[in-house]
Amino acid sequence: MPKVGMEPIRRKSLVEAAISAIHARGSLDITIRDIALRAGVSQGLAHHYFGSKDALIASAMRHLLTEYGRQVRREMKKAHDPRSRVSAIIHASLGSEQFRPETVSVWLVFYVHAQESDEAHALLSVYSRRLRSNLVHGLVPLAGERAHRIAEGIASLIDGLYIRKALGSLAGEIRAEQLVEDYVDRELEVRG
């Protein structure tokens, strides 16, 4: 008899094991068996809960996106005006929580995976749309009709600087968050 209430615990364990396996390998060149061993469950149970490695990988991606969303909401609770709302999103996107080694490895692999997987591409598209939408919401009162263009610039900087910082190619003394904040300030000065 299966233990009642174990499914969510095992699912979470398998998702975390998938993240760990991707980090350890640096790619999606892993098997459901590798993931199941890390989670301490049988390969059959992993298949039972997710059906395939691709479904488990998609769940790991959704998990990271959910964690990122939580971080954005935590930062937004501190925001008291439209400009601080924009800063909250920047901080959530480029703050230290997003740079845990496992998180970085998996995000970089997902960016590549999204080029060949419709589901991964769709998940990254949702992330991109939400990021721009949240930025536009904070920028409209500050920049009017230019809000969409500025939001696209901020989103591009966030994604690009995340990759550069993750790969260690951003000069040590340069803070990614500050570069984006400087861009926002310059763009808003143009309107003022």
N, C-alpha and C. Protein backbone atom coordinates (compact mmCIF):
# COMPACT_ATOMS: atom_id res chain seq x y z
N MET A 1 0.84 -1.19 0.00
CA MET A 1 0.00 0.00 0.00
C MET A 1 0.88 1.25 0.00
N PRO A 2 0.58 2.19 -0.88
CA PRO A 2 1.34 3.44 -0.86
C PRO A 2 1.03 4.24 0.41
N LYS A 3 2.04 4.95 0.87
CA LYS A 3 1.86 5.76 2.07
C LYS A 3 1.09 7.03 1.69
N VAL A 4 0.02 7.28 2.43
CA VAL A 4 -0.81 8.45 2.19
C VAL A 4 -0.01 9.72 2.49
N GLY A 5 -0.09 10.69 1.60
CA GLY A 5 0.57 11.97 1.81
C GLY A 5 2.01 12.02 1.35
N MET A 6 2.54 10.93 0.83
CA MET A 6 3.94 10.90 0.42
C MET A 6 4.17 11.47 -0.98
N GLU A 7 3.13 11.50 -1.80
CA GLU A 7 3.34 11.94 -3.17
C GLU A 7 3.94 13.34 -3.26
N PRO A 8 3.41 14.35 -2.56
CA PRO A 8 4.02 15.69 -2.69
C PRO A 8 5.47 15.72 -2.20
N ILE A 9 5.75 14.95 -1.17
CA ILE A 9 7.11 14.92 -0.63
C ILE A 9 8.06 14.28 -1.64
N ARG A 10 7.64 13.18 -2.22
CA ARG A 10 8.48 12.49 -3.21
C ARG A 10 8.63 13.31 -4.49
N ARG A 11 7.55 13.95 -4.92
CA ARG A 11 7.64 14.81 -6.11
C ARG A 11 8.67 15.93 -5.88
N LYS A 12 8.57 16.57 -4.73
CA LYS A 12 9.51 17.65 -4.41
C LYS A 12 10.93 17.12 -4.36
N SER A 13 11.10 15.96 -3.76
CA SER A 13 12.42 15.35 -3.68
C SER A 13 12.98 15.04 -5.07
N LEU A 14 12.14 14.56 -5.95
CA LEU A 14 12.58 14.27 -7.32
C LEU A 14 12.92 15.55 -8.09
N VAL A 15 12.15 16.59 -7.89
CA VAL A 15 12.45 17.87 -8.56
C VAL A 15 13.80 18.40 -8.05
N GLU A 16 13.99 18.37 -6.75
CA GLU A 16 15.27 18.84 -6.19
C GLU A 16 16.43 17.96 -6.65
N ALA A 17 16.19 16.67 -6.77
CA ALA A 17 17.22 15.76 -7.28
C ALA A 17 17.53 16.05 -8.74
N ALA A 18 16.52 16.40 -9.52
CA ALA A 18 16.75 16.76 -10.93
C ALA A 18 17.62 18.01 -11.02
N ILE A 19 17.32 18.98 -10.19
CA ILE A 19 18.13 20.21 -10.16
C ILE A 19 19.57 19.87 -9.78
N SER A 20 19.73 19.05 -8.78
CA SER A 20 21.07 18.64 -8.34
C SER A 20 21.81 17.88 -9.44
N ALA A 21 21.12 16.99 -10.13
CA ALA A 21 21.75 16.20 -11.19
C ALA A 21 22.15 17.09 -12.37
N ILE A 22 21.29 18.02 -12.73
CA ILE A 22 21.62 18.95 -13.83
C ILE A 22 22.84 19.77 -13.45
N HIS A 23 22.87 20.25 -12.22
CA HIS A 23 24.01 21.04 -11.74
C HIS A 23 25.29 20.20 -11.79
N ALA A 24 25.22 18.97 -11.29
CA ALA A 24 26.41 18.12 -11.24
C ALA A 24 26.93 17.80 -12.64
N ARG A 25 26.01 17.59 -13.60
CA ARG A 25 26.40 17.22 -14.96
C ARG A 25 26.65 18.44 -15.83
N GLY A 26 26.00 19.55 -15.52
CA GLY A 26 26.14 20.76 -16.33
C GLY A 26 25.36 20.69 -17.63
N SER A 27 24.46 19.72 -17.71
CA SER A 27 23.66 19.56 -18.91
C SER A 27 22.45 18.69 -18.58
N LEU A 28 21.64 18.43 -19.60
CA LEU A 28 20.50 17.53 -19.43
C LEU A 28 20.87 16.09 -19.78
N ASP A 29 22.16 15.83 -19.86
CA ASP A 29 22.64 14.49 -20.16
C ASP A 29 22.58 13.64 -18.88
N ILE A 30 21.36 13.48 -18.40
CA ILE A 30 21.10 12.69 -17.20
C ILE A 30 19.93 11.76 -17.51
N THR A 31 19.76 10.77 -16.66
CA THR A 31 18.66 9.84 -16.86
C THR A 31 17.70 9.93 -15.69
N ILE A 32 16.52 9.40 -15.88
CA ILE A 32 15.55 9.34 -14.80
C ILE A 32 16.11 8.48 -13.67
N ARG A 33 16.93 7.50 -14.02
CA ARG A 33 17.58 6.65 -13.02
C ARG A 33 18.53 7.49 -12.16
N ASP A 34 19.35 8.36 -12.79
CA ASP A 34 20.26 9.24 -12.04
C ASP A 34 19.48 10.08 -11.03
N ILE A 35 18.36 10.61 -11.49
CA ILE A 35 17.55 11.49 -10.65
C ILE A 35 16.92 10.69 -9.51
N ALA A 36 16.38 9.52 -9.84
CA ALA A 36 15.74 8.68 -8.81
C ALA A 36 16.75 8.28 -7.74
N LEU A 37 17.96 7.90 -8.15
CA LEU A 37 19.00 7.53 -7.17
C LEU A 37 19.29 8.70 -6.23
N ARG A 38 19.42 9.90 -6.78
CA ARG A 38 19.68 11.08 -5.94
C ARG A 38 18.54 11.34 -4.97
N ALA A 39 17.32 11.05 -5.40
CA ALA A 39 16.14 11.29 -4.56
C ALA A 39 15.88 10.14 -3.58
N GLY A 40 16.57 9.02 -3.78
CA GLY A 40 16.39 7.88 -2.90
C GLY A 40 15.08 7.14 -3.14
N VAL A 41 14.61 7.17 -4.38
CA VAL A 41 13.39 6.44 -4.74
C VAL A 41 13.69 5.56 -5.94
N SER A 42 12.76 4.69 -6.26
CA SER A 42 12.96 3.81 -7.41
C SER A 42 12.73 4.56 -8.71
N GLN A 43 13.35 4.05 -9.75
CA GLN A 43 13.16 4.62 -11.08
C GLN A 43 11.68 4.51 -11.49
N GLY A 44 11.05 3.40 -11.12
CA GLY A 44 9.63 3.21 -11.43
C GLY A 44 8.75 4.25 -10.77
N LEU A 45 9.08 4.62 -9.53
CA LEU A 45 8.30 5.65 -8.85
C LEU A 45 8.46 7.00 -9.53
N ALA A 46 9.67 7.30 -9.96
CA ALA A 46 9.91 8.56 -10.68
C ALA A 46 9.07 8.59 -11.96
N HIS A 47 9.05 7.48 -12.68
CA HIS A 47 8.22 7.40 -13.89
C HIS A 47 6.74 7.51 -13.55
N HIS A 48 6.34 6.89 -12.45
CA HIS A 48 4.94 6.94 -12.04
C HIS A 48 4.50 8.39 -11.78
N TYR A 49 5.33 9.16 -11.09
CA TYR A 49 4.95 10.53 -10.74
C TYR A 49 5.05 11.50 -11.91
N PHE A 50 6.02 11.30 -12.80
CA PHE A 50 6.26 12.29 -13.85
C PHE A 50 6.07 11.76 -15.27
N GLY A 51 6.15 10.47 -15.46
CA GLY A 51 5.93 9.90 -16.79
C GLY A 51 7.16 9.86 -17.66
N SER A 52 7.98 10.88 -17.60
CA SER A 52 9.18 10.92 -18.44
C SER A 52 10.20 11.89 -17.85
N LYS A 53 11.42 11.77 -18.34
CA LYS A 53 12.47 12.69 -17.91
C LYS A 53 12.10 14.12 -18.31
N ASP A 54 11.56 14.30 -19.51
CA ASP A 54 11.19 15.64 -19.97
C ASP A 54 10.16 16.29 -19.06
N ALA A 55 9.19 15.50 -18.60
CA ALA A 55 8.18 16.05 -17.69
C ALA A 55 8.80 16.42 -16.35
N LEU A 56 9.75 15.62 -15.89
CA LEU A 56 10.44 15.93 -14.63
C LEU A 56 11.31 17.18 -14.79
N ILE A 57 11.98 17.31 -15.93
CA ILE A 57 12.80 18.50 -16.20
C ILE A 57 11.91 19.74 -16.25
N ALA A 58 10.76 19.63 -16.90
CA ALA A 58 9.82 20.76 -16.96
C ALA A 58 9.34 21.12 -15.55
N SER A 59 9.13 20.13 -14.71
CA SER A 59 8.72 20.41 -13.32
C SER A 59 9.84 21.12 -12.56
N ALA A 60 11.07 20.75 -12.82
CA ALA A 60 12.20 21.43 -12.18
C ALA A 60 12.26 22.88 -12.64
N MET A 61 12.00 23.10 -13.91
CA MET A 61 11.99 24.46 -14.44
C MET A 61 10.86 25.27 -13.81
N ARG A 62 9.68 24.68 -13.71
CA ARG A 62 8.56 25.37 -13.07
C ARG A 62 8.88 25.67 -11.60
N HIS A 63 9.58 24.76 -10.95
CA HIS A 63 9.98 24.97 -9.56
C HIS A 63 10.86 26.22 -9.44
N LEU A 64 11.85 26.34 -10.31
CA LEU A 64 12.72 27.52 -10.26
C LEU A 64 11.95 28.80 -10.57
N LEU A 65 11.05 28.72 -11.52
CA LEU A 65 10.23 29.90 -11.85
C LEU A 65 9.32 30.28 -10.68
N THR A 66 8.80 29.28 -9.98
CA THR A 66 7.96 29.55 -8.81
C THR A 66 8.79 30.20 -7.70
N GLU A 67 9.99 29.69 -7.48
CA GLU A 67 10.87 30.28 -6.47
C GLU A 67 11.22 31.73 -6.83
N TYR A 68 11.49 31.97 -8.09
CA TYR A 68 11.77 33.33 -8.55
C TYR A 68 10.55 34.22 -8.32
N GLY A 69 9.38 33.73 -8.64
CA GLY A 69 8.14 34.49 -8.42
C GLY A 69 7.95 34.84 -6.96
N ARG A 70 8.25 33.91 -6.08
CA ARG A 70 8.15 34.18 -4.64
C ARG A 70 9.11 35.29 -4.23
N GLN A 71 10.32 35.24 -4.78
CA GLN A 71 11.31 36.27 -4.45
C GLN A 71 10.83 37.64 -4.95
N VAL A 72 10.26 37.69 -6.15
CA VAL A 72 9.73 38.95 -6.68
C VAL A 72 8.63 39.47 -5.75
N ARG A 73 7.72 38.61 -5.35
CA ARG A 73 6.62 39.04 -4.46
C ARG A 73 7.14 39.53 -3.11
N ARG A 74 8.16 38.85 -2.57
CA ARG A 74 8.75 39.30 -1.30
C ARG A 74 9.33 40.70 -1.44
N GLU A 75 10.05 40.91 -2.53
CA GLU A 75 10.65 42.23 -2.76
C GLU A 75 9.58 43.29 -3.02
N MET A 76 8.52 42.92 -3.74
CA MET A 76 7.45 43.88 -4.07
C MET A 76 6.72 44.35 -2.82
N LYS A 77 6.64 43.50 -1.80
CA LYS A 77 5.98 43.91 -0.57
C LYS A 77 6.69 45.09 0.08
N LYS A 78 7.97 45.25 -0.20
CA LYS A 78 8.75 46.35 0.36
C LYS A 78 8.62 47.63 -0.47
N ALA A 79 8.09 47.50 -1.68
CA ALA A 79 8.01 48.65 -2.59
C ALA A 79 6.88 49.58 -2.16
N HIS A 80 7.15 50.87 -2.15
CA HIS A 80 6.16 51.86 -1.70
C HIS A 80 5.76 52.84 -2.80
N ASP A 81 6.39 52.75 -3.96
CA ASP A 81 6.02 53.63 -5.07
C ASP A 81 6.46 52.96 -6.38
N PRO A 82 6.07 53.51 -7.52
CA PRO A 82 6.39 52.85 -8.80
C PRO A 82 7.90 52.62 -9.01
N ARG A 83 8.73 53.59 -8.64
CA ARG A 83 10.18 53.43 -8.86
C ARG A 83 10.75 52.32 -7.98
N SER A 84 10.30 52.24 -6.72
CA SER A 84 10.80 51.17 -5.86
C SER A 84 10.27 49.81 -6.30
N ARG A 85 9.14 49.80 -7.00
CA ARG A 85 8.61 48.56 -7.57
C ARG A 85 9.57 48.04 -8.64
N VAL A 86 10.05 48.93 -9.48
CA VAL A 86 11.01 48.55 -10.52
C VAL A 86 12.30 48.04 -9.86
N SER A 87 12.77 48.73 -8.85
CA SER A 87 13.98 48.30 -8.14
C SER A 87 13.79 46.94 -7.48
N ALA A 88 12.61 46.68 -6.96
CA ALA A 88 12.33 45.39 -6.32
C ALA A 88 12.48 44.26 -7.33
N ILE A 89 11.99 44.47 -8.54
CA ILE A 89 12.09 43.44 -9.58
C ILE A 89 13.55 43.23 -9.96
N ILE A 90 14.29 44.31 -10.08
CA ILE A 90 15.71 44.21 -10.42
C ILE A 90 16.44 43.43 -9.33
N HIS A 91 16.17 43.77 -8.07
CA HIS A 91 16.84 43.09 -6.97
C HIS A 91 16.48 41.61 -6.92
N ALA A 92 15.22 41.29 -7.12
CA ALA A 92 14.80 39.88 -7.10
C ALA A 92 15.47 39.11 -8.24
N SER A 93 15.68 39.76 -9.36
CA SER A 93 16.24 39.10 -10.54
C SER A 93 17.75 38.92 -10.46
N LEU A 94 18.42 39.85 -9.81
CA LEU A 94 19.89 39.82 -9.79
C LEU A 94 20.47 39.72 -8.38
N GLY A 95 19.61 39.48 -7.40
CA GLY A 95 20.08 39.33 -6.03
C GLY A 95 20.75 37.99 -5.79
N SER A 96 21.36 37.86 -4.65
CA SER A 96 22.17 36.68 -4.34
C SER A 96 21.38 35.38 -4.38
N GLU A 97 20.09 35.41 -4.07
CA GLU A 97 19.30 34.17 -4.08
C GLU A 97 19.26 33.52 -5.46
N GLN A 98 19.37 34.32 -6.50
CA GLN A 98 19.33 33.78 -7.86
C GLN A 98 20.69 33.22 -8.30
N PHE A 99 21.70 33.36 -7.47
CA PHE A 99 23.04 32.95 -7.86
C PHE A 99 23.59 31.78 -7.05
N ARG A 100 22.68 31.00 -6.45
CA ARG A 100 23.14 29.74 -5.85
C ARG A 100 23.67 28.89 -7.01
N PRO A 101 24.75 28.16 -6.81
CA PRO A 101 25.34 27.40 -7.92
C PRO A 101 24.35 26.49 -8.65
N GLU A 102 23.48 25.78 -7.91
CA GLU A 102 22.51 24.90 -8.56
C GLU A 102 21.53 25.69 -9.42
N THR A 103 21.09 26.83 -8.91
CA THR A 103 20.14 27.66 -9.64
C THR A 103 20.76 28.16 -10.94
N VAL A 104 22.00 28.63 -10.86
CA VAL A 104 22.69 29.14 -12.04
C VAL A 104 22.84 28.03 -13.09
N SER A 105 23.33 26.87 -12.66
CA SER A 105 23.52 25.77 -13.60
C SER A 105 22.23 25.43 -14.34
N VAL A 106 21.16 25.31 -13.57
CA VAL A 106 19.90 24.90 -14.17
C VAL A 106 19.34 25.98 -15.09
N TRP A 107 19.41 27.25 -14.69
CA TRP A 107 18.93 28.32 -15.57
C TRP A 107 19.69 28.32 -16.90
N LEU A 108 21.01 28.19 -16.83
CA LEU A 108 21.80 28.21 -18.07
C LEU A 108 21.43 27.03 -18.96
N VAL A 109 21.25 25.86 -18.38
CA VAL A 109 20.85 24.68 -19.15
C VAL A 109 19.46 24.89 -19.75
N PHE A 110 18.55 25.49 -18.98
CA PHE A 110 17.20 25.72 -19.48
C PHE A 110 17.18 26.70 -20.64
N TYR A 111 18.03 27.73 -20.59
CA TYR A 111 18.08 28.66 -21.72
C TYR A 111 18.44 27.91 -23.00
N VAL A 112 19.39 27.02 -22.91
CA VAL A 112 19.79 26.23 -24.08
C VAL A 112 18.68 25.24 -24.46
N HIS A 113 18.12 24.56 -23.46
CA HIS A 113 17.07 23.56 -23.70
C HIS A 113 15.85 24.19 -24.38
N ALA A 114 15.57 25.44 -24.07
CA ALA A 114 14.40 26.12 -24.64
C ALA A 114 14.51 26.29 -26.16
N GLN A 115 15.71 26.15 -26.69
CA GLN A 115 15.88 26.26 -28.15
C GLN A 115 15.35 25.04 -28.88
N GLU A 116 15.23 23.91 -28.15
CA GLU A 116 14.78 22.68 -28.82
C GLU A 116 13.52 22.07 -28.20
N SER A 117 13.10 22.59 -27.06
CA SER A 117 11.92 22.04 -26.39
C SER A 117 10.80 23.07 -26.38
N ASP A 118 9.66 22.71 -26.96
CA ASP A 118 8.52 23.63 -26.98
C ASP A 118 8.05 23.96 -25.57
N GLU A 119 8.04 22.97 -24.69
CA GLU A 119 7.58 23.21 -23.32
C GLU A 119 8.53 24.15 -22.57
N ALA A 120 9.83 23.91 -22.70
CA ALA A 120 10.81 24.79 -22.04
C ALA A 120 10.72 26.20 -22.63
N HIS A 121 10.56 26.29 -23.93
CA HIS A 121 10.42 27.59 -24.58
C HIS A 121 9.18 28.32 -24.07
N ALA A 122 8.08 27.58 -23.92
CA ALA A 122 6.85 28.18 -23.41
C ALA A 122 7.03 28.68 -21.98
N LEU A 123 7.72 27.91 -21.15
CA LEU A 123 7.95 28.33 -19.76
C LEU A 123 8.83 29.59 -19.69
N LEU A 124 9.87 29.63 -20.52
CA LEU A 124 10.71 30.83 -20.54
C LEU A 124 9.95 32.02 -21.11
N SER A 125 9.04 31.78 -22.03
CA SER A 125 8.21 32.87 -22.56
C SER A 125 7.29 33.43 -21.49
N VAL A 126 6.75 32.57 -20.65
CA VAL A 126 5.91 33.03 -19.54
C VAL A 126 6.75 33.90 -18.60
N TYR A 127 7.96 33.44 -18.28
CA TYR A 127 8.86 34.23 -17.43
C TYR A 127 9.10 35.60 -18.05
N SER A 128 9.41 35.63 -19.33
CA SER A 128 9.71 36.90 -20.02
C SER A 128 8.51 37.85 -20.01
N ARG A 129 7.34 37.31 -20.31
CA ARG A 129 6.13 38.15 -20.32
C ARG A 129 5.83 38.71 -18.93
N ARG A 130 5.96 37.89 -17.91
CA ARG A 130 5.69 38.37 -16.55
C ARG A 130 6.70 39.42 -16.12
N LEU A 131 7.95 39.19 -16.46
CA LEU A 131 8.98 40.17 -16.12
C LEU A 131 8.65 41.52 -16.76
N ARG A 132 8.38 41.51 -18.07
CA ARG A 132 8.06 42.77 -18.76
C ARG A 132 6.78 43.39 -18.20
N SER A 133 5.77 42.59 -17.95
CA SER A 133 4.51 43.10 -17.43
C SER A 133 4.69 43.77 -16.07
N ASN A 134 5.42 43.12 -15.18
CA ASN A 134 5.68 43.71 -13.87
C ASN A 134 6.47 45.01 -13.99
N LEU A 135 7.44 45.03 -14.89
CA LEU A 135 8.23 46.25 -15.08
C LEU A 135 7.37 47.37 -15.66
N VAL A 136 6.56 47.05 -16.66
CA VAL A 136 5.69 48.07 -17.27
C VAL A 136 4.75 48.66 -16.23
N HIS A 137 4.19 47.82 -15.38
CA HIS A 137 3.28 48.31 -14.34
C HIS A 137 3.94 49.38 -13.48
N GLY A 138 5.20 49.18 -13.12
CA GLY A 138 5.91 50.19 -12.33
C GLY A 138 6.35 51.39 -13.14
N LEU A 139 6.59 51.18 -14.43
CA LEU A 139 7.14 52.25 -15.27
C LEU A 139 6.11 53.18 -15.88
N VAL A 140 4.89 52.72 -16.11
CA VAL A 140 3.88 53.57 -16.76
C VAL A 140 3.71 54.91 -16.05
N PRO A 141 3.57 54.94 -14.71
CA PRO A 141 3.42 56.25 -14.05
C PRO A 141 4.67 57.13 -14.16
N LEU A 142 5.81 56.50 -14.42
CA LEU A 142 7.07 57.25 -14.47
C LEU A 142 7.48 57.65 -15.89
N ALA A 143 7.09 56.83 -16.87
CA ALA A 143 7.60 57.05 -18.22
C ALA A 143 6.52 57.09 -19.29
N GLY A 144 5.28 56.91 -18.92
CA GLY A 144 4.19 56.98 -19.89
C GLY A 144 4.35 55.99 -21.02
N GLU A 145 4.22 56.48 -22.24
CA GLU A 145 4.24 55.61 -23.42
C GLU A 145 5.60 54.95 -23.65
N ARG A 146 6.64 55.45 -23.03
CA ARG A 146 7.98 54.86 -23.17
C ARG A 146 8.18 53.66 -22.25
N ALA A 147 7.20 53.36 -21.40
CA ALA A 147 7.34 52.30 -20.39
C ALA A 147 7.68 50.95 -21.02
N HIS A 148 7.03 50.61 -22.14
CA HIS A 148 7.28 49.30 -22.76
C HIS A 148 8.70 49.18 -23.27
N ARG A 149 9.19 50.26 -23.89
CA ARG A 149 10.56 50.22 -24.42
C ARG A 149 11.57 50.14 -23.29
N ILE A 150 11.36 50.91 -22.23
CA ILE A 150 12.28 50.87 -21.09
C ILE A 150 12.22 49.49 -20.42
N ALA A 151 11.03 48.92 -20.28
CA ALA A 151 10.89 47.59 -19.68
C ALA A 151 11.66 46.56 -20.50
N GLU A 152 11.58 46.65 -21.81
CA GLU A 152 12.31 45.71 -22.66
C GLU A 152 13.82 45.86 -22.46
N GLY A 153 14.28 47.10 -22.32
CA GLY A 153 15.70 47.34 -22.05
C GLY A 153 16.13 46.76 -20.71
N ILE A 154 15.31 46.96 -19.69
CA ILE A 154 15.62 46.41 -18.35
C ILE A 154 15.65 44.89 -18.40
N ALA A 155 14.64 44.29 -19.02
CA ALA A 155 14.58 42.83 -19.10
C ALA A 155 15.80 42.27 -19.84
N SER A 156 16.19 42.94 -20.90
CA SER A 156 17.37 42.50 -21.66
C SER A 156 18.63 42.61 -20.82
N LEU A 157 18.75 43.70 -20.10
CA LEU A 157 19.90 43.85 -19.22
C LEU A 157 19.90 42.80 -18.12
N ILE A 158 18.76 42.54 -17.52
CA ILE A 158 18.68 41.53 -16.47
C ILE A 158 19.13 40.17 -17.01
N ASP A 159 18.57 39.76 -18.13
CA ASP A 159 18.92 38.45 -18.68
C ASP A 159 20.40 38.39 -19.08
N GLY A 160 20.87 39.40 -19.77
CA GLY A 160 22.26 39.42 -20.21
C GLY A 160 23.25 39.49 -19.05
N LEU A 161 22.97 40.35 -18.09
CA LEU A 161 23.87 40.47 -16.93
C LEU A 161 23.82 39.22 -16.06
N TYR A 162 22.65 38.58 -15.99
CA TYR A 162 22.56 37.32 -15.24
C TYR A 162 23.52 36.30 -15.85
N ILE A 163 23.46 36.17 -17.15
CA ILE A 163 24.33 35.20 -17.83
C ILE A 163 25.79 35.58 -17.64
N ARG A 164 26.12 36.84 -17.81
CA ARG A 164 27.52 37.26 -17.65
C ARG A 164 28.00 37.06 -16.23
N LYS A 165 27.16 37.41 -15.25
CA LYS A 165 27.55 37.23 -13.85
C LYS A 165 27.67 35.74 -13.54
N ALA A 166 26.73 34.94 -14.03
CA ALA A 166 26.75 33.50 -13.78
C ALA A 166 28.01 32.85 -14.36
N LEU A 167 28.45 33.33 -15.50
CA LEU A 167 29.64 32.77 -16.15
C LEU A 167 30.94 33.40 -15.64
N GLY A 168 30.80 34.37 -14.73
CA GLY A 168 31.99 35.00 -14.16
C GLY A 168 32.67 35.97 -15.10
N SER A 169 31.97 36.44 -16.12
CA SER A 169 32.60 37.36 -17.08
C SER A 169 32.27 38.82 -16.79
N LEU A 170 31.59 39.09 -15.69
CA LEU A 170 31.31 40.46 -15.28
C LEU A 170 32.42 40.88 -14.34
N ALA A 171 33.08 42.00 -14.64
CA ALA A 171 34.20 42.46 -13.81
C ALA A 171 33.79 42.50 -12.34
N GLY A 172 34.67 42.05 -11.47
CA GLY A 172 34.38 41.89 -10.05
C GLY A 172 33.81 43.09 -9.35
N GLU A 173 34.30 44.28 -9.68
CA GLU A 173 33.84 45.48 -8.97
C GLU A 173 32.52 46.02 -9.50
N ILE A 174 32.07 45.50 -10.62
CA ILE A 174 30.83 45.98 -11.22
C ILE A 174 29.66 45.19 -10.64
N ARG A 175 28.67 45.89 -10.13
CA ARG A 175 27.48 45.25 -9.60
C ARG A 175 26.39 45.26 -10.67
N ALA A 176 25.91 44.09 -11.01
CA ALA A 176 24.90 43.97 -12.06
C ALA A 176 23.66 44.79 -11.73
N GLU A 177 23.21 44.72 -10.47
CA GLU A 177 22.01 45.48 -10.09
C GLU A 177 22.22 46.97 -10.32
N GLN A 178 23.39 47.46 -9.97
CA GLN A 178 23.63 48.91 -10.11
C GLN A 178 23.67 49.33 -11.57
N LEU A 179 24.19 48.48 -12.44
CA LEU A 179 24.19 48.80 -13.87
C LEU A 179 22.76 48.98 -14.38
N VAL A 180 21.86 48.10 -13.95
CA VAL A 180 20.47 48.20 -14.39
C VAL A 180 19.80 49.42 -13.78
N GLU A 181 20.06 49.67 -12.50
CA GLU A 181 19.49 50.86 -11.85
C GLU A 181 19.97 52.14 -12.55
N ASP A 182 21.23 52.20 -12.92
CA ASP A 182 21.75 53.37 -13.63
C ASP A 182 21.03 53.56 -14.97
N TYR A 183 20.78 52.45 -15.68
CA TYR A 183 20.05 52.51 -16.94
C TYR A 183 18.65 53.08 -16.71
N VAL A 184 17.97 52.58 -15.69
CA VAL A 184 16.61 53.06 -15.41
C VAL A 184 16.64 54.56 -15.11
N ASP A 185 17.56 54.98 -14.26
CA ASP A 185 17.66 56.41 -13.91
C ASP A 185 17.90 57.26 -15.15
N ARG A 186 18.79 56.82 -16.03
CA ARG A 186 19.06 57.60 -17.26
C ARG A 186 17.83 57.67 -18.15
N GLU A 187 17.15 56.55 -18.31
CA GLU A 187 15.95 56.53 -19.14
C GLU A 187 14.84 57.42 -18.56
N LEU A 188 14.72 57.43 -17.25
CA LEU A 188 13.68 58.26 -16.63
C LEU A 188 14.05 59.73 -16.66
N GLU A 189 15.34 60.06 -16.63
CA GLU A 189 15.77 61.45 -16.74
C GLU A 189 15.40 62.03 -18.09
N VAL A 190 15.46 61.22 -19.14
CA VAL A 190 15.12 61.69 -20.50
C VAL A 190 13.70 62.24 -20.50
N ARG A 191 12.82 61.58 -19.78
CA ARG A 191 11.42 62.04 -19.73
C ARG A 191 11.30 63.31 -18.90
N GLY A 192 12.06 63.34 -17.78
CA GLY A 192 11.96 64.49 -16.87
C GLY A 192 12.50 65.72 -17.50
